[in-house]
Amino acid sequence: NKKIWSISPKHWGKLKVSKHHNALTLAELGNQVFFLDPPTRSIKGVEIKKSEEHSNLSIVRYNPVFRGKRFLPSLVYRFLLKKQISILQQALGGKPDIIWCFHHDLSLNLKWFGASFNIFHLVDLYHNTNVPPELISADMCIAVSPTIAEQIKPCGRPVHFINHGINNDFASFAAMQLNATAADIHQPLTVGYIGNLMQEALDRETMKKIISAHPDIRFVFWGPYEGGTENNLGGFLFDVVFDFVDFLKQTPNVVLKGAYSPQQILKEVNEVDIFWLCWKIGISRIWDGSNSHKIS
């Protein structure tokens, strides 16, 4: 029965990852949840929209009061941040009871929101060598892998390792499947992948070699492979990404499903015999493989 602001680096949309599932679960538990999208200049002021997925959940989009923060003097930057928070408080009916923050490059100091309790939930390693200031101002920090937990310990706040969860619909489906008789192997054998095909860490060259070497196997991909409104998770707009997508489109034993909701995926997941995960490790500071959360 708390008013919770969930601050996300990812927009609300059809595709759901940990930030979205967390907000929905908190709403289902009887809390009033405001999911704050990253700031955008495509709207004016603050826009609050009730989620169709739960009556206790509202999606908040807002226009930032400033930009170019790295060029602003520290005193001006802090003043504008506090002004932004004040505008949000006014639009959302006062201060929150709890801040649940997933965004480590936005707020600077979580205490400025005026909540009784501040949680920082880190689901990815971060680029910088310095500890983000949001962590230092949190009452509790959550890390989804031991590597991330070690990375944020210097913040001096209580740190808890809690691994990625699983969507309730997938958990129910898995329990049902474990009690069912083993299914026959499909002909042709079908290999599935679920995830954003535009993210950085995919080992695209290895995936191309495997797909090309097995023309008798059907490869099915669920997940966004283009930008636009269907991909609320974003991606890396590099030539290597577009070349890989073109390869998948042109390969006869590949099926590109596009962006599906978890409920849509569940209706089709039985057509797959094997799921695979093929990521590069160590290509940047944030990809060490310790918190992979794909079906594999």
mmCIF file with all atom_site columns, C-alpha atoms in Angstrom, residues 4-12 18-20 22-23 26 33-39 57-58 60 62 81 84-85 88 92 96 98-115 117-123 134 137:
data_model
loop_
_atom_site.group_PDB
_atom_site.id
_atom_site.type_symbol
_atom_site.label_atom_id
_atom_site.label_alt_id
_atom_site.label_comp_id
_atom_site.label_asym_id
_atom_site.label_entity_id
_atom_site.label_seq_id
_atom_site.pdbx_PDB_ins_code
_atom_site.Cartn_x
_atom_site.Cartn_y
_atom_site.Cartn_z
_atom_site.occupancy
_atom_site.B_iso_or_equiv
_atom_site.pdbx_formal_charge
_atom_site.auth_seq_id
_atom_site.auth_comp_id
_atom_site.auth_asym_id
_atom_site.auth_atom_id
_atom_site.pdbx_PDB_model_num
ATOM 1  C CA . ILE A 1 4   ? 6.416  3.819  -5.461  1.00 0.00 ? 4   ILE A CA 1
ATOM 2  C CA . TRP A 1 5   ? 8.281  5.644  -8.212  1.00 0.00 ? 5   TRP A CA 1
ATOM 3  C CA . SER A 1 6   ? 10.164 3.241  -10.463 1.00 0.00 ? 6   SER A CA 1
ATOM 4  C CA . ILE A 1 7   ? 12.883 5.128  -12.356 1.00 0.00 ? 7   ILE A CA 1
ATOM 5  C CA . SER A 1 8   ? 13.853 3.265  -15.513 1.00 0.00 ? 8   SER A CA 1
ATOM 6  C CA . PRO A 1 9   ? 16.501 3.681  -18.236 1.00 0.00 ? 9   PRO A CA 1
ATOM 7  C CA . LYS A 1 10  ? 14.162 1.791  -20.615 1.00 0.00 ? 10  LYS A CA 1
ATOM 8  C CA . HIS A 1 11  ? 10.825 2.996  -21.964 1.00 0.00 ? 11  HIS A CA 1
ATOM 9  C CA . TRP A 1 12  ? 7.569  1.176  -21.240 1.00 0.00 ? 12  TRP A CA 1
ATOM 10 C CA . SER A 1 18  ? 13.436 -6.686 -15.290 1.00 0.00 ? 18  SER A CA 1
ATOM 11 C CA . LYS A 1 19  ? 12.408 -3.049 -14.760 1.00 0.00 ? 19  LYS A CA 1
ATOM 12 C CA . HIS A 1 20  ? 8.974  -3.612 -16.287 1.00 0.00 ? 20  HIS A CA 1
ATOM 13 C CA . ASN A 1 22  ? 9.366  -5.390 -11.211 1.00 0.00 ? 22  ASN A CA 1
ATOM 14 C CA . ALA A 1 23  ? 6.882  -2.525 -11.611 1.00 0.00 ? 23  ALA A CA 1
ATOM 15 C CA . LEU A 1 26  ? 4.794  -4.211 -7.175  1.00 0.00 ? 26  LEU A CA 1
ATOM 16 C CA . VAL A 1 33  ? 3.345  2.416  -8.906  1.00 0.00 ? 33  VAL A CA 1
ATOM 17 C CA . PHE A 1 34  ? 4.508  5.220  -11.194 1.00 0.00 ? 34  PHE A CA 1
ATOM 18 C CA . PHE A 1 35  ? 6.888  3.957  -13.874 1.00 0.00 ? 35  PHE A CA 1
ATOM 19 C CA . LEU A 1 36  ? 9.057  6.894  -14.967 1.00 0.00 ? 36  LEU A CA 1
ATOM 20 C CA . ASP A 1 37  ? 10.203 6.577  -18.562 1.00 0.00 ? 37  ASP A CA 1
ATOM 21 C CA . PRO A 1 38  ? 13.528 8.195  -19.481 1.00 0.00 ? 38  PRO A CA 1
ATOM 22 C CA . PRO A 1 39  ? 12.975 11.915 -20.163 1.00 0.00 ? 39  PRO A CA 1
ATOM 23 C CA . LEU A 1 57  ? 0.358  1.073  -12.509 1.00 0.00 ? 57  LEU A CA 1
ATOM 24 C CA . SER A 1 58  ? 0.799  4.412  -14.292 1.00 0.00 ? 58  SER A CA 1
ATOM 25 C CA . VAL A 1 60  ? 4.926  8.662  -16.661 1.00 0.00 ? 60  VAL A CA 1
ATOM 26 C CA . TYR A 1 62  ? 8.048  13.931 -19.102 1.00 0.00 ? 62  TYR A CA 1
ATOM 27 C CA . LEU A 1 81  ? 17.652 18.590 -11.092 1.00 0.00 ? 81  LEU A CA 1
ATOM 28 C CA . GLN A 1 84  ? 12.757 18.645 -12.266 1.00 0.00 ? 84  GLN A CA 1
ATOM 29 C CA . ILE A 1 85  ? 11.960 16.587 -9.172  1.00 0.00 ? 85  ILE A CA 1
ATOM 30 C CA . LEU A 1 88  ? 7.308  15.542 -10.956 1.00 0.00 ? 88  LEU A CA 1
ATOM 31 C CA . LEU A 1 92  ? 2.239  12.884 -9.282  1.00 0.00 ? 92  LEU A CA 1
ATOM 32 C CA . PRO A 1 96  ? 6.738  9.028  -3.070  1.00 0.00 ? 96  PRO A CA 1
ATOM 33 C CA . ILE A 1 98  ? 9.702  4.584  -2.012  1.00 0.00 ? 98  ILE A CA 1
ATOM 34 C CA . ILE A 1 99  ? 12.096 5.319  -4.866  1.00 0.00 ? 99  ILE A CA 1
ATOM 35 C CA . TRP A 1 100 ? 13.075 2.163  -6.778  1.00 0.00 ? 100 TRP A CA 1
ATOM 36 C CA . CYS A 1 101 ? 15.755 3.350  -9.173  1.00 0.00 ? 101 CYS A CA 1
ATOM 37 C CA . PHE A 1 102 ? 17.277 1.375  -12.070 1.00 0.00 ? 102 PHE A CA 1
ATOM 38 C CA . HIS A 1 103 ? 18.832 4.416  -13.770 1.00 0.00 ? 103 HIS A CA 1
ATOM 39 C CA . HIS A 1 104 ? 22.333 5.337  -12.588 1.00 0.00 ? 104 HIS A CA 1
ATOM 40 C CA . ASP A 1 105 ? 22.917 8.381  -14.764 1.00 0.00 ? 105 ASP A CA 1
ATOM 41 C CA . LEU A 1 106 ? 19.930 10.605 -14.142 1.00 0.00 ? 106 LEU A CA 1
ATOM 42 C CA . SER A 1 107 ? 19.134 11.692 -10.594 1.00 0.00 ? 107 SER A CA 1
ATOM 43 C CA . LEU A 1 108 ? 22.484 12.348 -8.843  1.00 0.00 ? 108 LEU A CA 1
ATOM 44 C CA . ASN A 1 109 ? 20.948 12.157 -5.354  1.00 0.00 ? 109 ASN A CA 1
ATOM 45 C CA . LEU A 1 110 ? 17.975 9.907  -4.588  1.00 0.00 ? 110 LEU A CA 1
ATOM 46 C CA . LYS A 1 111 ? 17.286 11.705 -1.291  1.00 0.00 ? 111 LYS A CA 1
ATOM 47 C CA . TRP A 1 112 ? 16.123 14.783 -3.239  1.00 0.00 ? 112 TRP A CA 1
ATOM 48 C CA . PHE A 1 113 ? 12.923 12.901 -4.148  1.00 0.00 ? 113 PHE A CA 1
ATOM 49 C CA . GLY A 1 114 ? 11.870 13.037 -0.490  1.00 0.00 ? 114 GLY A CA 1
ATOM 50 C CA . ALA A 1 115 ? 10.954 9.343  -0.183  1.00 0.00 ? 115 ALA A CA 1
ATOM 51 C CA . PHE A 1 117 ? 13.233 4.723  1.528   1.00 0.00 ? 117 PHE A CA 1
ATOM 52 C CA . ASN A 1 118 ? 15.472 4.650  -1.558  1.00 0.00 ? 118 ASN A CA 1
ATOM 53 C CA . ILE A 1 119 ? 16.427 1.467  -3.418  1.00 0.00 ? 119 ILE A CA 1
ATOM 54 C CA . PHE A 1 120 ? 19.000 1.343  -6.178  1.00 0.00 ? 120 PHE A CA 1
ATOM 55 C CA . HIS A 1 121 ? 18.656 -1.796 -8.322  1.00 0.00 ? 121 HIS A CA 1
ATOM 56 C CA . LEU A 1 122 ? 21.606 -2.347 -10.652 1.00 0.00 ? 122 LEU A CA 1
ATOM 57 C CA . VAL A 1 123 ? 20.942 -4.872 -13.431 1.00 0.00 ? 123 VAL A CA 1
ATOM 58 C CA . GLU A 1 134 ? 22.828 7.558  -6.882  1.00 0.00 ? 134 GLU A CA 1
ATOM 59 C CA . SER A 1 137 ? 22.503 8.160  -1.619  1.00 0.00 ? 137 SER A CA 1
#
